[in-house]
PDB file of C-alpha atoms and ligand atoms in Angstrom:
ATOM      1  CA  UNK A   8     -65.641 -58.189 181.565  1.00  0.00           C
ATOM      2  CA  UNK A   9     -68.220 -59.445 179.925  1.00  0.00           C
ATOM      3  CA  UNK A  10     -71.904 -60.327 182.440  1.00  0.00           C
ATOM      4  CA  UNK A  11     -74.823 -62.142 181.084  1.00  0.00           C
ATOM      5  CA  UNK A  12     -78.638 -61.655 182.471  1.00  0.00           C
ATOM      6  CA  UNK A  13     -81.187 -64.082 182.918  1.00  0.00           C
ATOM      7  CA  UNK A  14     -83.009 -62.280 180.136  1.00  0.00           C
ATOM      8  CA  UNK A  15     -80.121 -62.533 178.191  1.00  0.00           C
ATOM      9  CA  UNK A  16     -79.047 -59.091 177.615  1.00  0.00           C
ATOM     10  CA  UNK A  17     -74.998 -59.184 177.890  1.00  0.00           C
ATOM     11  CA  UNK A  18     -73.012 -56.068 178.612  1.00  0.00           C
ATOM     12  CA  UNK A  19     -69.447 -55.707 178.043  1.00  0.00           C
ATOM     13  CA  UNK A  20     -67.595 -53.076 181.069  1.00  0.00           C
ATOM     14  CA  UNK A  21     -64.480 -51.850 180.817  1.00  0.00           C
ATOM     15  CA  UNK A  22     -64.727 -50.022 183.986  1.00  0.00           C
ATOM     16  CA  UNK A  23     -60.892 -49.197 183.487  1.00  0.00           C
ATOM     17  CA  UNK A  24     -61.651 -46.716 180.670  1.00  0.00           C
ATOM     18  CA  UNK A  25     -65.309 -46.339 181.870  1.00  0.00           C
ATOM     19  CA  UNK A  26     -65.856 -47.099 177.808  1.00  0.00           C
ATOM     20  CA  UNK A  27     -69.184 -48.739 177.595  1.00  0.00           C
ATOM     21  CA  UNK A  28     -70.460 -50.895 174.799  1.00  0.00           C
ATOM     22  CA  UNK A  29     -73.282 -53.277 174.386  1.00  0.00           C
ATOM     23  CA  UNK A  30     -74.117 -56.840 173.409  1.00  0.00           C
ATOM     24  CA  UNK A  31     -77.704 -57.106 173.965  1.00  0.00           C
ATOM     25  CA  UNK A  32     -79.535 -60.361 172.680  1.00  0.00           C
ATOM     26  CA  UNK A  33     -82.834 -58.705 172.423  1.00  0.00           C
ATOM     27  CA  UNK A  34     -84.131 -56.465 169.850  1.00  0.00           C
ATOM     28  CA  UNK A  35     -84.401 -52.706 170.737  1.00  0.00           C
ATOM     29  CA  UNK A  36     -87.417 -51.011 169.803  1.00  0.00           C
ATOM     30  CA  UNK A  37     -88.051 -48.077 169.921  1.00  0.00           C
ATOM     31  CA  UNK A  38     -91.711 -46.180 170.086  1.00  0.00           C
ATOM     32  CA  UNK A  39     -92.978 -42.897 170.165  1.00  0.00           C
ATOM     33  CA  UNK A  40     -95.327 -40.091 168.723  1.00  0.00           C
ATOM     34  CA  UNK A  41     -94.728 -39.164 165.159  1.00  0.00           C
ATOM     35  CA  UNK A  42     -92.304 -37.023 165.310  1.00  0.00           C
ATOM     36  CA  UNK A  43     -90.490 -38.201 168.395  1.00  0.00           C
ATOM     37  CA  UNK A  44     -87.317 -39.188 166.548  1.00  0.00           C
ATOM     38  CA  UNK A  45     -87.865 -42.952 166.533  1.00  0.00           C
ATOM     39  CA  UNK A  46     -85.628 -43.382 163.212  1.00  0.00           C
ATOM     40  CA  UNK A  47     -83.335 -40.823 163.624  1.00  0.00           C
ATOM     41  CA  UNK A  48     -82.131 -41.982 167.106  1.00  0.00           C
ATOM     42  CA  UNK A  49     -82.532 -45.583 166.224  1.00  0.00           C
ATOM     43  CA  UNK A  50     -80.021 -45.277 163.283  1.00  0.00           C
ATOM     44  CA  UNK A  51     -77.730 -43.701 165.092  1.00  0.00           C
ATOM     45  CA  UNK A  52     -78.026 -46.028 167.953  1.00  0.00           C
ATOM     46  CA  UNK A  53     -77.751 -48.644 165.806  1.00  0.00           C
ATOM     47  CA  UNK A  54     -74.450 -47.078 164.336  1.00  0.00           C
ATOM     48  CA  UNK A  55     -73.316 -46.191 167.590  1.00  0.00           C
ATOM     49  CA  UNK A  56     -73.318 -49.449 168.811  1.00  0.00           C
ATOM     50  CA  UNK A  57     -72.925 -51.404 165.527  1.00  0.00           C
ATOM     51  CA  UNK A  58     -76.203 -53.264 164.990  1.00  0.00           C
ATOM     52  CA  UNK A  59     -78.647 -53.118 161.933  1.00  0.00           C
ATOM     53  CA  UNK A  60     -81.464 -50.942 161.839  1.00  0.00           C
ATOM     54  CA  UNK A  61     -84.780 -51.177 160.464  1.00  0.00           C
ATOM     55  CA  UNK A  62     -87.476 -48.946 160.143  1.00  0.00           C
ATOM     56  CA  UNK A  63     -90.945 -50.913 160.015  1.00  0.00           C
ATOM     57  CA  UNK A  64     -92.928 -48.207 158.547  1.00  0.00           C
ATOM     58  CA  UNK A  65     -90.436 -49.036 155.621  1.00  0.00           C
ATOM     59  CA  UNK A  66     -90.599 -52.871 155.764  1.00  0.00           C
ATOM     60  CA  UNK A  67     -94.345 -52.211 155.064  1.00  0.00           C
ATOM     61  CA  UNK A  68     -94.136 -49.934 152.264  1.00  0.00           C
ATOM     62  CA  UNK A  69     -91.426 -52.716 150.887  1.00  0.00           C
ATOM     63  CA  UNK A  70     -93.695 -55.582 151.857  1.00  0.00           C
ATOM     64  CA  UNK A  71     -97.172 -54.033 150.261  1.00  0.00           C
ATOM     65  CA  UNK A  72     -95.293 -52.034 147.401  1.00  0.00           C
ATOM     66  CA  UNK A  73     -96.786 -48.857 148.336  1.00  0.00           C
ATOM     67  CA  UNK A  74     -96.741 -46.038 150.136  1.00  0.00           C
ATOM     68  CA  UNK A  75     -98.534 -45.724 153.918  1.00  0.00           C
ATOM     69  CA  UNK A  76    -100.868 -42.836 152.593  1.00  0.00           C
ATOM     70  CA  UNK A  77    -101.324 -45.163 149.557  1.00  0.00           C
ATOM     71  CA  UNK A  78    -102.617 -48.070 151.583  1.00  0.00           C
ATOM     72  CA  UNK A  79    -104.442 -46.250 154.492  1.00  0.00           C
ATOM     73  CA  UNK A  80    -106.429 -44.488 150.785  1.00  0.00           C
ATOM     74  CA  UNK A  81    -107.164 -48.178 149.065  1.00  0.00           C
ATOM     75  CA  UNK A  82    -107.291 -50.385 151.669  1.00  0.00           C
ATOM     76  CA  UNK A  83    -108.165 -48.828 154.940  1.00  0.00           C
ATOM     77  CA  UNK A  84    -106.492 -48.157 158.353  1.00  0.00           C
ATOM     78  CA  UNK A  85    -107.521 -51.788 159.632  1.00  0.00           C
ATOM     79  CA  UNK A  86    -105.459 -52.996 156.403  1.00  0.00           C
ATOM     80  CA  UNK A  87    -102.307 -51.260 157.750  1.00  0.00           C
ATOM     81  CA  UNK A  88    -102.828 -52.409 161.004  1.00  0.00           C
ATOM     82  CA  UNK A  89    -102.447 -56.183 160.186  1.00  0.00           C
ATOM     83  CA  UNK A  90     -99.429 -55.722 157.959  1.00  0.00           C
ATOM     84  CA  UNK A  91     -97.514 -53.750 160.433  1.00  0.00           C
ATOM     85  CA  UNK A  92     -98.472 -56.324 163.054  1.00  0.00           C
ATOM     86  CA  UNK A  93     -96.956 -59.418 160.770  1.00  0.00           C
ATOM     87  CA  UNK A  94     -93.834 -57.207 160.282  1.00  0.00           C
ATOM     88  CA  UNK A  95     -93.262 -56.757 163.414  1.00  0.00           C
ATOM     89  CA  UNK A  96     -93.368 -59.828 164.563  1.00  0.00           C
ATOM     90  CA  UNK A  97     -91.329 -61.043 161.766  1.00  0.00           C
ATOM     91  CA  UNK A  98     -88.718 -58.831 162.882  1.00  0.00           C
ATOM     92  CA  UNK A  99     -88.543 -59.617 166.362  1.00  0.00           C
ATOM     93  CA  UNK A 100     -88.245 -63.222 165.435  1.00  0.00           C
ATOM     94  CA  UNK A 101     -85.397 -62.685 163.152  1.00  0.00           C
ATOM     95  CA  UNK A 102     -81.730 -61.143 164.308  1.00  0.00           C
ATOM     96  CA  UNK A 103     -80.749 -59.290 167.002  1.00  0.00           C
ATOM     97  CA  UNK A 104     -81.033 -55.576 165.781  1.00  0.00           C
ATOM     98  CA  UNK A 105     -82.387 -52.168 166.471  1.00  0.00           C
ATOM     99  CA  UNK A 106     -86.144 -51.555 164.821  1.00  0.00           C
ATOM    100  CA  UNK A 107     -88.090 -48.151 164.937  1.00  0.00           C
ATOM    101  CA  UNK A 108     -91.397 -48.552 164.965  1.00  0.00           C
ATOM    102  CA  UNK A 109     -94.420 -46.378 163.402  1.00  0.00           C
ATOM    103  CA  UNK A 110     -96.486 -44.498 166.393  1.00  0.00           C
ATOM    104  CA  UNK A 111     -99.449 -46.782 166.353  1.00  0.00           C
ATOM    105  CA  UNK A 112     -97.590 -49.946 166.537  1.00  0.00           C
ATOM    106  CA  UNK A 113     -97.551 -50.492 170.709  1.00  0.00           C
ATOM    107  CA  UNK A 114    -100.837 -49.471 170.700  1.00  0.00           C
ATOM    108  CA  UNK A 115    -101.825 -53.010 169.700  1.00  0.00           C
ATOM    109  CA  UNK A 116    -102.214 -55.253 172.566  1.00  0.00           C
ATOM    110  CA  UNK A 117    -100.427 -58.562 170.432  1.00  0.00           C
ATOM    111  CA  UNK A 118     -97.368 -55.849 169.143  1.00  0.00           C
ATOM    112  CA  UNK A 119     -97.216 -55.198 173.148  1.00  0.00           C
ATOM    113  CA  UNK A 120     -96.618 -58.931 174.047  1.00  0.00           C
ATOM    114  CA  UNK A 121     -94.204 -59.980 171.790  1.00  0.00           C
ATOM    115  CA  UNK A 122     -91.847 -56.756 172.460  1.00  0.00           C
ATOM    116  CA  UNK A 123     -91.748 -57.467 175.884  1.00  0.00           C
ATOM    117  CA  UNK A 124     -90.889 -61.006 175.058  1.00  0.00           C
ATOM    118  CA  UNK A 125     -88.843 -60.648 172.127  1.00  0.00           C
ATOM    119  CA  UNK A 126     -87.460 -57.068 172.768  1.00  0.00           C
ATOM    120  CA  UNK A 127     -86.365 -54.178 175.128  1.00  0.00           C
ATOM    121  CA  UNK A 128     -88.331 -51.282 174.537  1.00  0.00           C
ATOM    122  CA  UNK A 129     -87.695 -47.538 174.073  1.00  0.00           C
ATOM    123  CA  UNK A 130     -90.044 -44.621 174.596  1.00  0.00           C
ATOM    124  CA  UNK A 131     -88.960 -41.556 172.918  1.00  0.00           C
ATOM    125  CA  UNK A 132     -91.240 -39.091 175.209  1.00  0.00           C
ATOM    126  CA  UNK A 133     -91.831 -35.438 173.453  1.00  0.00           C
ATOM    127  CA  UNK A 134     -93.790 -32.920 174.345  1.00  0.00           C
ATOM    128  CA  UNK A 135     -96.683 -31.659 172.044  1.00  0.00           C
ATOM    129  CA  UNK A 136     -94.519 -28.089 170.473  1.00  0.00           C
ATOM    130  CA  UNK A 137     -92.119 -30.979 169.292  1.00  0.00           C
ATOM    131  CA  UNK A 138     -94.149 -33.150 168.127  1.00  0.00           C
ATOM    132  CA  UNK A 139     -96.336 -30.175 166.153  1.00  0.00           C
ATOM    133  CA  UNK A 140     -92.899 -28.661 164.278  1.00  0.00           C
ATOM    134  CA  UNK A 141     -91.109 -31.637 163.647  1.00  0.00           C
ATOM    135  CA  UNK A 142     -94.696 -33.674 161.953  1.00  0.00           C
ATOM    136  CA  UNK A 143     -94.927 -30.196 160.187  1.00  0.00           C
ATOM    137  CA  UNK A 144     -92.139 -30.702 158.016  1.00  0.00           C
ATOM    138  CA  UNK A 145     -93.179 -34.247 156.197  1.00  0.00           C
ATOM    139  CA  UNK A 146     -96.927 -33.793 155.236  1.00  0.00           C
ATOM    140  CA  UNK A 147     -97.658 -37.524 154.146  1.00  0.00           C
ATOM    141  CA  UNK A 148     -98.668 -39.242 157.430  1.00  0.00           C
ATOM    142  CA  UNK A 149    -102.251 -39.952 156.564  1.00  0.00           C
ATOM    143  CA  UNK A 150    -103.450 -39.563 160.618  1.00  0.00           C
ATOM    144  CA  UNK A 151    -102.717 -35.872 160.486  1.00  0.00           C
ATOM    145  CA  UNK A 152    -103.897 -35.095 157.158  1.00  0.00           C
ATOM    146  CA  UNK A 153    -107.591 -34.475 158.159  1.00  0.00           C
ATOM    147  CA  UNK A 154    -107.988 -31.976 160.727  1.00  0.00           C
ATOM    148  CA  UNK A 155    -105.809 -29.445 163.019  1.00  0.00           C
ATOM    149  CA  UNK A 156    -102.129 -31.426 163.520  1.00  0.00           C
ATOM    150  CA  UNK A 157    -101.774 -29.881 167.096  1.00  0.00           C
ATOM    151  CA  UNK A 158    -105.056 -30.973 167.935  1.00  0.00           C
ATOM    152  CA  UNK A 159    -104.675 -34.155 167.099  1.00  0.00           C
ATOM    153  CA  UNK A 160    -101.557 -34.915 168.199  1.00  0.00           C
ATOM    154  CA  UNK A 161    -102.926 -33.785 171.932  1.00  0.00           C
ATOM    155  CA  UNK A 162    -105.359 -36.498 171.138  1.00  0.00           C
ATOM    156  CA  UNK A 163    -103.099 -39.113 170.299  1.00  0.00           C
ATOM    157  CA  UNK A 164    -100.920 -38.127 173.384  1.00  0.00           C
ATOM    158  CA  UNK A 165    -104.196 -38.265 175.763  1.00  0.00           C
ATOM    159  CA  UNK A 166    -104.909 -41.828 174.296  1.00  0.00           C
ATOM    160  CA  UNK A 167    -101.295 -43.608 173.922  1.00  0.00           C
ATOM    161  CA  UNK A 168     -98.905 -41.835 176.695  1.00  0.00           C
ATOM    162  CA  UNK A 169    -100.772 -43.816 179.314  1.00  0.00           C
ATOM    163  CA  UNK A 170     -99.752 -47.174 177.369  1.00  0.00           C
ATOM    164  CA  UNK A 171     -96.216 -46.092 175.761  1.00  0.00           C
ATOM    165  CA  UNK A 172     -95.750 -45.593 179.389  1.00  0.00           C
ATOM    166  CA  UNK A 173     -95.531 -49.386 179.719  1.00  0.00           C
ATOM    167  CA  UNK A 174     -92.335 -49.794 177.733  1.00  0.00           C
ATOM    168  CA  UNK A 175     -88.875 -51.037 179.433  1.00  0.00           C
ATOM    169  CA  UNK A 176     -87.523 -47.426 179.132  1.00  0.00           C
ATOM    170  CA  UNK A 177     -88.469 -44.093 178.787  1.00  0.00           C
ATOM    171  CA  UNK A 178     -86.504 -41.363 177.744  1.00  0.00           C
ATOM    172  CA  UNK A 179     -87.858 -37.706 178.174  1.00  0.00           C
ATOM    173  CA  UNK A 180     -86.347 -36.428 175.095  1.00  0.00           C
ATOM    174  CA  UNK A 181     -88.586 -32.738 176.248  1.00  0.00           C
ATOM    175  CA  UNK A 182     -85.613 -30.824 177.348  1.00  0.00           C
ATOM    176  CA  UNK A 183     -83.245 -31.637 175.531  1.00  0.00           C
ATOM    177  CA  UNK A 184     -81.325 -31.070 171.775  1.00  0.00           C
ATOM    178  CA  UNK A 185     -81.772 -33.332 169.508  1.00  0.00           C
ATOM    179  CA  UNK A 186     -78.055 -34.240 169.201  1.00  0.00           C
ATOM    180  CA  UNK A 187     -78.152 -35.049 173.067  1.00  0.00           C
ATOM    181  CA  UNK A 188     -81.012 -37.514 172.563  1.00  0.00           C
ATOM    182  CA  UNK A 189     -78.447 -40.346 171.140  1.00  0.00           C
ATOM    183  CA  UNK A 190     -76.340 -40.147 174.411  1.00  0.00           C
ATOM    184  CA  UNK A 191     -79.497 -39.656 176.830  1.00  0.00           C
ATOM    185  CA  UNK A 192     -81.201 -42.426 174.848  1.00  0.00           C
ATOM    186  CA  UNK A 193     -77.823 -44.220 175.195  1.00  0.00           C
ATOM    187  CA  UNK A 194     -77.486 -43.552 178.884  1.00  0.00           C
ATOM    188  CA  UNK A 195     -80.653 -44.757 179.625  1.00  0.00           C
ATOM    189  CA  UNK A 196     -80.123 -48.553 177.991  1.00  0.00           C
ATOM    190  CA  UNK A 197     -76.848 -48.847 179.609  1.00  0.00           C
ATOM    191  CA  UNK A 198     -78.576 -47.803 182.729  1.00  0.00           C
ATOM    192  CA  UNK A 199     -81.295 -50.405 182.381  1.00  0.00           C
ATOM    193  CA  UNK A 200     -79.081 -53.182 181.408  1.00  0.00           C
ATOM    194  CA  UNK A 201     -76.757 -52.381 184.656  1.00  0.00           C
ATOM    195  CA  UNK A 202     -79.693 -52.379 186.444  1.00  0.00           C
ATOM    196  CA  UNK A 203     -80.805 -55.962 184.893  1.00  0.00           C
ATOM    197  CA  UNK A 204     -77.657 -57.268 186.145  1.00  0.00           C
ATOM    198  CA  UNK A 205     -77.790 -55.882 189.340  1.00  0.00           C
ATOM    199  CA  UNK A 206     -81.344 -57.038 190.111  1.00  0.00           C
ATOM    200  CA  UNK A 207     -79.515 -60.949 188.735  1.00  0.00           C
ATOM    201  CA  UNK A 208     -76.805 -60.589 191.217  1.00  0.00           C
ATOM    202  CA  UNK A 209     -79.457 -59.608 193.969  1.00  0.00           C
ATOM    203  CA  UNK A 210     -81.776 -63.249 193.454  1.00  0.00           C
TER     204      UNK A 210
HETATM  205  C1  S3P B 323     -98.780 -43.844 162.664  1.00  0.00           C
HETATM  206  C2  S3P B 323     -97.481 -43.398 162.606  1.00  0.00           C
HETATM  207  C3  S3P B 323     -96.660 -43.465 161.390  1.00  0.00           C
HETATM  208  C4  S3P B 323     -97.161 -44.573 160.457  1.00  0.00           C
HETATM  209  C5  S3P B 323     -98.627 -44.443 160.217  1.00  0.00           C
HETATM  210  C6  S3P B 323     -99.466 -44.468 161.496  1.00  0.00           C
HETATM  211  C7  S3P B 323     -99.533 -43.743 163.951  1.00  0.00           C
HETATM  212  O1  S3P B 323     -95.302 -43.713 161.711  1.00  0.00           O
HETATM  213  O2  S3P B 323     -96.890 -45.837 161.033  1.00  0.00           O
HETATM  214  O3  S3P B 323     -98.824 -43.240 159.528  1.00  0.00           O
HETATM  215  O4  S3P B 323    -100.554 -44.416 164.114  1.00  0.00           O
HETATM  216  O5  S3P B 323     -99.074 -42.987 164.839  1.00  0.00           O
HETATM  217  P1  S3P B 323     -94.338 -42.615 162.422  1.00  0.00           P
HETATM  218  O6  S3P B 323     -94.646 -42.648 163.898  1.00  0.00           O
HETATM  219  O7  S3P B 323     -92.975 -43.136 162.142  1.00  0.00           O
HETATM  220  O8  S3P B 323     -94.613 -41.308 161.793  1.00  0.00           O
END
């Protein structure tokens, strides 16, 4: 069976074999802390469900031909900012797929509009221990480079939890492995689009 919303997101039921899979006409994106799991979980939804996948962070590395410490060092934060706000938006306007975004990206107030236009988005919610070991193992994000990682992490969380809070979905990825966040984060979009179509078949 095959259901369309008015937003356009289609899921295909087979409530015979209670097998699930998903047609969705709007990008997924997915947001979180560093360190959240953003790419990891996007690829593999993206597998999972068989859509591309694109990692912004990398489309701006590919689009300024260097790295993100490299142009946060020569040409400032601000600098950064703008690119990763044209990317975005490039991507949402191009074809349906599955994009993880850096952790500063839904933080911008423009980003913010055209997800929830163009997109269905995906909070990857961790708590701070998380957050701390898995950021420990890469040391090149230039945010946590000056000062106590921890410490500024529980900053980051103070200032952008309130706001990732806004996004379609959440998924509270706290308790759980990391091999269970796929079929929690999974869950949770099938949930929302069933929950789309229900609130269509309500009007
Ligand atoms: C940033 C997160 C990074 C990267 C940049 C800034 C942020 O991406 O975009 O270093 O502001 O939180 P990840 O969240 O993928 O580490």
């Amino acid at each position: 069976m095959t259901l369309q919303n008015t937003d356009g997101i289609i899921a295909m039921v087979d409530r015979a074999t209670q097998q699930k899979g998903l047609r969705i006409s709007k990008t997924i994106v997915i947001i979180g802390l560093m360190g959240a799991g953003k790419s990891r979980i996007g690829r593999d939804l993206a597998t999972k469900f068989g859509f591309s996948f694109v990692d912004t962070d990398d489309e701006i590395v590919r689009a300024a031909g260097c790295s993100i410490p490299d142009i946060f060092e020569l040409y400032g934060e601000k600098a950064f900012r703008d690119l990763e706000e044209r990317v975005i938006s490039r991507l949402l306007s191009s074809e349906v797929q599955i994009i993880a975004t850096g952790g500063g990206a839904f933080m911008n107030a423009k980003i913010r509009e055209e997800i929830r236009e163009h997109g269905v988005s995906i909070w990857l919610k961790a708590g701070l221990n998380v957050l701390v070991e898995r950021t420990s193992r890469r040391k090149s994000r230039p945010l946590l480079k000056h000062g106590d990682p921890a410490t500024i992490l529980q900053a980051l969380m103070n200032e952008r939890y309130p706001v990732y809070g806004e996004a379609d979905i959440v998924v509270d990825t706290r308790d759980i492995p990391v091999d269970d966040t796929l079929n929690a984060t999974a869950d949770a979009l099938a949930a929302y689009i069933d929950k789309q179509l229900e609130l269509k078949y309500d009007e």
